[in-house]
mmCIF file of C-alpha atoms and ligand atoms in Angstrom:
data_model
loop_
_atom_site.group_PDB
_atom_site.id
_atom_site.type_symbol
_atom_site.label_atom_id
_atom_site.label_comp_id
_atom_site.label_asym_id
_atom_site.label_seq_id
_atom_site.Cartn_x
_atom_site.Cartn_y
_atom_site.Cartn_z
ATOM 1 C CA UNK P 66 -28.619 2.472 24.891
ATOM 2 C CA UNK P 67 -29.639 5.902 26.943
ATOM 3 C CA UNK P 68 -28.677 9.313 25.062
ATOM 4 C CA UNK P 69 -27.215 11.873 26.442
ATOM 5 C CA UNK P 70 -26.427 15.564 25.650
ATOM 6 C CA UNK P 71 -23.220 15.955 24.570
ATOM 7 C CA UNK P 72 -20.501 16.409 27.968
ATOM 8 C CA UNK P 73 -17.645 19.079 27.282
ATOM 9 C CA UNK P 74 -14.946 19.851 29.454
ATOM 10 C CA UNK P 75 -12.062 21.855 28.608
ATOM 11 C CA UNK P 76 -9.077 22.046 30.745
ATOM 12 C CA UNK P 77 -7.311 25.511 30.767
ATOM 13 C CA UNK P 78 -10.059 28.654 30.350
ATOM 14 C CA UNK P 79 -6.964 30.984 28.509
ATOM 15 C CA UNK P 80 -7.972 32.605 24.929
ATOM 16 C CA UNK P 81 -8.204 29.066 23.637
ATOM 17 C CA UNK P 82 -10.547 27.232 26.429
ATOM 18 C CA UNK P 83 -13.162 29.954 26.611
ATOM 19 C CA UNK P 84 -13.383 30.850 22.677
ATOM 20 C CA UNK P 85 -13.523 27.383 22.340
ATOM 21 C CA UNK P 86 -16.023 26.717 24.950
ATOM 22 C CA UNK P 87 -18.286 29.921 23.672
ATOM 23 C CA UNK P 88 -18.322 28.442 20.150
ATOM 24 C CA UNK P 89 -19.501 25.410 21.600
ATOM 25 C CA UNK P 90 -22.642 26.743 23.414
ATOM 26 C CA UNK P 91 -23.185 28.079 20.072
ATOM 27 C CA UNK P 92 -23.154 25.289 18.214
ATOM 28 C CA UNK P 93 -25.319 23.122 20.713
ATOM 29 C CA UNK P 94 -27.553 24.641 23.553
ATOM 30 C CA UNK P 95 -27.884 21.991 24.879
ATOM 31 C CA UNK P 96 -24.087 20.895 25.605
ATOM 32 C CA UNK P 97 -23.050 20.636 29.558
ATOM 33 C CA UNK P 98 -19.386 23.097 29.326
ATOM 34 C CA UNK P 99 -16.766 22.110 32.428
ATOM 35 C CA UNK P 100 -14.207 24.744 31.823
ATOM 36 C CA UNK P 101 -11.523 24.403 34.034
ATOM 37 C CA UNK P 102 -8.614 26.364 35.130
ATOM 38 C CA UNK P 103 -6.493 26.196 38.209
ATOM 39 C CA UNK P 104 -6.049 30.180 38.192
ATOM 40 C CA UNK P 105 -8.773 32.592 40.446
ATOM 41 C CA UNK P 106 -10.075 34.491 37.304
ATOM 42 C CA UNK P 107 -12.035 34.500 33.824
ATOM 43 C CA UNK P 108 -10.484 34.949 30.952
ATOM 44 C CA UNK P 109 -7.367 37.969 31.204
ATOM 45 C CA UNK P 110 -5.347 39.476 28.485
ATOM 46 C CA UNK P 111 -2.076 37.314 29.320
ATOM 47 C CA UNK P 112 -0.732 40.271 25.686
ATOM 48 C CA UNK P 113 -1.486 43.352 28.888
ATOM 49 C CA UNK P 114 -0.061 42.073 30.976
ATOM 50 C CA UNK P 115 3.332 43.856 30.456
ATOM 51 C CA UNK P 116 1.061 47.213 30.664
ATOM 52 C CA UNK P 117 -0.532 46.452 33.697
ATOM 53 C CA UNK P 118 3.188 45.916 35.194
ATOM 54 C CA UNK P 119 4.209 49.164 33.587
ATOM 55 C CA UNK P 120 1.024 50.817 35.596
ATOM 56 C CA UNK P 121 -0.060 51.936 32.335
ATOM 57 C CA UNK P 122 -2.543 49.356 32.223
ATOM 58 C CA UNK P 123 -5.472 49.032 34.981
ATOM 59 C CA UNK P 124 -6.528 45.926 36.365
ATOM 60 C CA UNK P 125 -10.314 45.703 35.248
ATOM 61 C CA UNK P 126 -8.308 46.950 31.347
ATOM 62 C CA UNK P 127 -6.752 43.104 31.854
ATOM 63 C CA UNK P 128 -9.933 41.586 32.310
ATOM 64 C CA UNK P 129 -11.476 40.141 29.729
ATOM 65 C CA UNK P 130 -14.713 38.223 30.588
ATOM 66 C CA UNK P 131 -15.807 38.145 33.947
ATOM 67 C CA UNK P 132 -18.069 35.469 36.069
ATOM 68 C CA UNK P 133 -21.462 36.660 34.798
ATOM 69 C CA UNK P 134 -20.630 35.996 31.032
ATOM 70 C CA UNK P 135 -20.092 32.315 31.692
ATOM 71 C CA UNK P 136 -22.962 31.964 33.799
ATOM 72 C CA UNK P 137 -24.836 33.672 30.672
ATOM 73 C CA UNK P 138 -23.782 31.216 28.841
ATOM 74 C CA UNK P 139 -24.078 28.066 31.030
ATOM 75 C CA UNK P 140 -20.780 27.627 30.727
ATOM 76 C CA UNK P 141 -19.724 25.880 34.075
ATOM 77 C CA UNK P 142 -16.312 27.576 34.995
ATOM 78 C CA UNK P 143 -14.230 26.195 37.264
ATOM 79 C CA UNK P 144 -11.170 28.326 38.762
ATOM 80 C CA UNK P 145 -8.990 27.025 41.991
ATOM 81 C CA UNK P 146 -9.013 23.440 40.559
ATOM 82 C CA UNK P 147 -5.885 21.737 39.313
ATOM 83 C CA UNK P 148 -6.193 18.588 36.730
ATOM 84 C CA UNK P 149 -3.990 16.373 38.082
ATOM 85 C CA UNK P 150 -5.008 13.339 35.795
ATOM 86 C CA UNK P 151 -7.042 12.045 32.432
ATOM 87 C CA UNK P 152 -8.723 9.182 32.457
ATOM 88 C CA UNK P 153 -8.603 8.300 28.191
ATOM 89 C CA UNK P 154 -9.990 4.496 29.069
ATOM 90 C CA UNK P 155 -13.110 5.977 31.077
ATOM 91 C CA UNK P 156 -13.191 9.102 29.853
ATOM 92 C CA UNK P 157 -12.366 11.292 33.288
ATOM 93 C CA UNK P 158 -10.718 14.433 34.095
ATOM 94 C CA UNK P 159 -9.665 14.292 37.872
ATOM 95 C CA UNK P 160 -8.669 17.237 39.757
ATOM 96 C CA UNK P 161 -5.872 17.973 42.385
ATOM 97 C CA UNK P 162 -9.260 17.866 45.237
ATOM 98 C CA UNK P 163 -10.587 14.545 43.947
ATOM 99 C CA UNK P 164 -13.537 15.173 42.084
ATOM 100 C CA UNK P 165 -14.404 13.347 39.155
ATOM 101 C CA UNK P 166 -15.192 15.085 35.413
ATOM 102 C CA UNK P 167 -16.632 12.931 32.818
ATOM 103 C CA UNK P 168 -16.479 13.951 28.979
ATOM 104 C CA UNK P 169 -17.883 12.675 25.449
ATOM 105 C CA UNK P 170 -14.873 15.170 24.106
ATOM 106 C CA UNK P 171 -11.824 16.967 25.835
ATOM 107 C CA UNK P 172 -9.941 19.667 25.387
ATOM 108 C CA UNK P 173 -6.675 20.209 26.344
ATOM 109 C CA UNK P 174 -6.156 23.974 25.760
ATOM 110 C CA UNK P 175 -3.244 24.156 28.953
ATOM 111 C CA UNK P 176 -0.767 26.520 26.831
ATOM 112 C CA UNK P 177 2.594 26.971 28.018
ATOM 113 C CA UNK P 178 4.096 27.817 31.470
ATOM 114 C CA UNK P 179 8.326 29.064 31.905
ATOM 115 C CA UNK P 180 9.837 26.608 33.901
ATOM 116 C CA UNK P 181 11.664 27.888 37.395
ATOM 117 C CA UNK P 182 15.471 29.539 36.325
ATOM 118 C CA UNK P 183 17.774 26.781 36.545
ATOM 119 C CA UNK P 184 21.166 28.176 37.285
ATOM 120 C CA UNK P 185 23.808 27.475 39.929
ATOM 121 C CA UNK P 186 22.580 30.057 43.149
ATOM 122 C CA UNK P 187 19.335 30.237 41.512
ATOM 123 C CA UNK P 188 17.871 27.611 43.628
ATOM 124 C CA UNK P 189 16.338 29.064 47.142
ATOM 125 C CA UNK P 190 17.337 32.541 46.255
ATOM 126 C CA UNK P 191 14.045 34.855 47.017
ATOM 127 C CA UNK P 192 12.581 37.140 44.447
ATOM 128 C CA UNK P 193 12.621 35.332 41.283
ATOM 129 C CA UNK P 194 9.589 35.482 39.700
ATOM 130 C CA UNK P 195 8.213 33.936 36.387
ATOM 131 C CA UNK P 196 6.214 36.233 34.093
ATOM 132 C CA UNK P 197 3.109 34.183 32.639
ATOM 133 C CA UNK P 198 -0.028 34.789 35.152
ATOM 134 C CA UNK P 199 -1.670 38.120 36.488
ATOM 135 C CA UNK P 200 -0.897 36.410 40.322
ATOM 136 C CA UNK P 201 2.750 36.324 38.594
ATOM 137 C CA UNK P 202 2.644 40.226 37.964
ATOM 138 C CA UNK P 203 0.809 41.102 41.112
ATOM 139 C CA UNK P 204 3.574 39.659 42.797
ATOM 140 C CA UNK P 205 6.389 41.460 40.342
ATOM 141 C CA UNK P 206 4.560 44.757 41.137
HETATM 142 C C1 LIG F 189 3.827 38.444 29.621
HETATM 143 C C2 LIG F 189 3.526 38.271 28.425
HETATM 144 C C3 LIG F 189 3.504 38.420 27.278
HETATM 145 C C4 LIG F 189 2.982 38.121 25.816
HETATM 146 N N1 LIG F 189 2.876 38.757 25.034
HETATM 147 C C5 LIG F 189 1.871 38.297 23.491
HETATM 148 C C6 LIG F 189 2.371 39.184 22.870
HETATM 149 O O1 LIG F 189 2.405 40.539 22.745
HETATM 150 N N2 LIG F 189 1.728 38.951 22.002
HETATM 151 C C7 LIG F 189 1.535 37.174 21.343
HETATM 152 O O2 LIG F 189 1.167 36.794 20.304
HETATM 153 N N3 LIG F 189 1.435 36.478 22.113
HETATM 154 C C8 LIG F 189 1.791 36.317 24.074
HETATM 155 N N4 LIG F 189 2.023 36.087 24.541
HETATM 156 C C9 LIG F 189 1.613 34.960 24.960
HETATM 157 C C10 LIG F 189 0.046 34.647 24.673
HETATM 158 O O3 LIG F 189 -0.237 35.142 26.229
HETATM 159 C C11 LIG F 189 -0.329 33.399 24.747
HETATM 160 O O4 LIG F 189 0.071 32.979 22.954
HETATM 161 C C12 LIG F 189 -1.821 32.208 24.877
HETATM 162 O O5 LIG F 189 -2.098 33.247 26.471
HETATM 163 C C13 LIG F 189 -1.605 31.657 25.058
HETATM 164 O O6 LIG F 189 -3.210 31.457 25.211
HETATM 165 P P1 LIG F 189 -3.885 29.213 25.745
HETATM 166 O O7 LIG F 189 -5.456 29.617 25.711
HETATM 167 O O8 LIG F 189 -3.519 28.456 24.825
HETATM 168 O O9 LIG F 189 -2.746 29.369 26.860
HETATM 169 P P2 LIG F 189 -2.970 30.319 28.580
HETATM 170 O O10 LIG F 189 -3.640 31.641 27.572
HETATM 171 O O11 LIG F 189 -1.481 29.631 28.241
HETATM 172 O O12 LIG F 189 -3.818 29.464 29.038
HETATM 173 C C14 LIG F 189 -3.767 28.655 29.137
HETATM 174 C C15 LIG F 189 -4.689 28.338 30.884
HETATM 175 O O13 LIG F 189 -4.642 26.914 30.918
HETATM 176 C C16 LIG F 189 -4.518 26.929 32.908
HETATM 177 N N5 LIG F 189 -3.823 25.403 32.927
HETATM 178 C C17 LIG F 189 -3.179 24.668 32.719
HETATM 179 N N6 LIG F 189 -2.795 23.886 33.236
HETATM 180 C C18 LIG F 189 -3.236 22.886 34.543
HETATM 181 C C19 LIG F 189 -3.821 21.932 34.909
HETATM 182 N N7 LIG F 189 -3.336 21.470 35.111
HETATM 183 N N8 LIG F 189 -5.284 22.211 35.325
HETATM 184 C C20 LIG F 189 -6.115 23.694 35.407
HETATM 185 N N9 LIG F 189 -5.656 24.609 34.607
HETATM 186 C C21 LIG F 189 -4.225 24.273 33.767
HETATM 187 C C22 LIG F 189 -3.164 27.440 33.141
HETATM 188 O O14 LIG F 189 -3.379 28.286 34.242
HETATM 189 C C23 LIG F 189 -4.020 28.461 32.279
HETATM 190 O O15 LIG F 189 -4.968 29.413 33.076
HETATM 191 C C24 LIG F 189 2.691 36.650 25.721
HETATM 192 C C25 LIG F 189 3.038 36.268 27.436
HETATM 193 C C26 LIG F 189 3.138 36.802 28.148
HETATM 194 C C27 LIG F 189 2.938 35.395 28.943
#
């Protein structure tokens, strides 16, 4: 049977997913690593968002990694890419746009999410926001 370098796919580029990618690269210089996020940014500090909202911290101080950091480590970062399915029989991750990413090992580091407010009157009411992402914060600002 032909052997190949190990293929890792990580869903979510928060602190968990990005640290896992960094660690994998340190341990295995030859593996392929796809790090997939539906957000448009490399890793940023979610814990800093309240201070960014307050205007105490500029956006650049919220960012932890940039795209070059991933390139230097040959971590293939795919932003604005929503994973919609995982086929565990065939070991393939599928994205909204129909891309397929085969894997030998998969990490789902998709974090947590806030549910939309579900109380009478909330549906369709403007200016009700979640406060989870950098883009949420920019919208609130
Ligand atoms: C405003 C705010 C303040 C906080 N303050 C603190 C604090 O003071 N102290 C503390 O300990 N914790 C704090 N937290 C919590 C902390 O930020 C989280 O515990 C931490 O970010 C979790 O990291 P993670 O890597 O597991 O997931 P996340 O940071 O949530 O990253 C997961 C990523 O996966 C992406 N993703 C999810 N589903 C998909 C999909 N299907 N396809 C592609 N991408 C996907 C998400 O968009 C996200 O980018 C705070 C959180 C928020 C929102």
